[in-house]
XYZ file of C-alpha atoms in Angstrom:
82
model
C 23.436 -28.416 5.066
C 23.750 -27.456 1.530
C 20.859 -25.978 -0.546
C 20.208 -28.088 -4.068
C 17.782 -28.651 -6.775
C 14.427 -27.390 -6.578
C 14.663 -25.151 -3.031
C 17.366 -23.512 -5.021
C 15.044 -22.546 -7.808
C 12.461 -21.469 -5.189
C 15.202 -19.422 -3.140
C 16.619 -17.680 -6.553
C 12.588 -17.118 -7.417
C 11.867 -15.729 -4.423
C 15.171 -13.498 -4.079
C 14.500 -12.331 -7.419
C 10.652 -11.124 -6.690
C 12.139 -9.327 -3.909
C 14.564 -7.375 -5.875
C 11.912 -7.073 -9.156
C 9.658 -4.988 -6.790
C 12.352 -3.351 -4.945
C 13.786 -2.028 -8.350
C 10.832 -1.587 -9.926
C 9.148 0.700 -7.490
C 11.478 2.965 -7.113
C 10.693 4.328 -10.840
C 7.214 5.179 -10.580
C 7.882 6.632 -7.251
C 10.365 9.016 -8.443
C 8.600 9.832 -11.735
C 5.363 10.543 -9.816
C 6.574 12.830 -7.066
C 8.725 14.727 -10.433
C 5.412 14.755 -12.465
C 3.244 15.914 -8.864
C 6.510 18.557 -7.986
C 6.368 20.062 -11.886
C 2.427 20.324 -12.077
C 2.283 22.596 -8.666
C 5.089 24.646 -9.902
C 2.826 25.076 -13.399
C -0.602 25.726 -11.301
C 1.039 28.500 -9.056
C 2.300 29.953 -12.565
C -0.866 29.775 -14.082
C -3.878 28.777 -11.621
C -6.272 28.986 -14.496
C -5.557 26.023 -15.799
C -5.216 23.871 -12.969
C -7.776 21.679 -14.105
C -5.425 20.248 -17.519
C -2.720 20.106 -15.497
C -4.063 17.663 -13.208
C -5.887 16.092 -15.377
C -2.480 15.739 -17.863
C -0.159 14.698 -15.003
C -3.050 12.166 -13.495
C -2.825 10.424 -16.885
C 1.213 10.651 -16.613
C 1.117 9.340 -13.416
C -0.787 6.197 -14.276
C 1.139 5.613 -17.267
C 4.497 6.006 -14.763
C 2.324 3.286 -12.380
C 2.241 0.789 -15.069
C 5.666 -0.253 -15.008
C 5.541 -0.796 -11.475
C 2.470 -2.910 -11.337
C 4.473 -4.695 -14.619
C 7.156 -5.615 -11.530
C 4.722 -6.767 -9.082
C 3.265 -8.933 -12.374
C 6.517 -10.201 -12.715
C 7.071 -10.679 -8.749
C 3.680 -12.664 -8.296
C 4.822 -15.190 -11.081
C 8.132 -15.524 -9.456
C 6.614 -16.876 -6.261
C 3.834 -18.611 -7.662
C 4.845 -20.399 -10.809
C 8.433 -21.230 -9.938
């Protein structure tokens, strides 16, 4: 029973929107809990200005987000165009 033509296409699609969101999560995830880890150690130096630091590393955070929902953009065409 050997795999050919098209269900080939549609397995390699389907492994590789597996592995685009597997790979591409793991970047926000990490650059979030770094952003979330560095902005508490800056409010319990300087609590005054807690409000721009969460409101700097909100906007870092969805900037870091884009690039994962880029991946699941990328996984969504994989399984439904190919």
């Amino acid at each position: 029973m050997a795999i050919e033509g098209a269900d080939l296409v549609r397995a390699a699609a389907l492994m590789g929107a597996g592995i685009a969101m597997g790979l591409g999560a793991i970047g926000p995830g990490v650059g979030e809990g770094f952003a979330a880890g560095k902005a508490c150690e800056a409010i319990g130096r300087n609590p005054k200005e807690a409000g721009l630091l969460t409101r700097t590393m909100l906007v870092g955070q969805a900037v870091s987000e884009s690039t994962g929902i880029y991946s699941l953009v990328v996984a969504l065409l994989l399984i439904f165009v190919v």
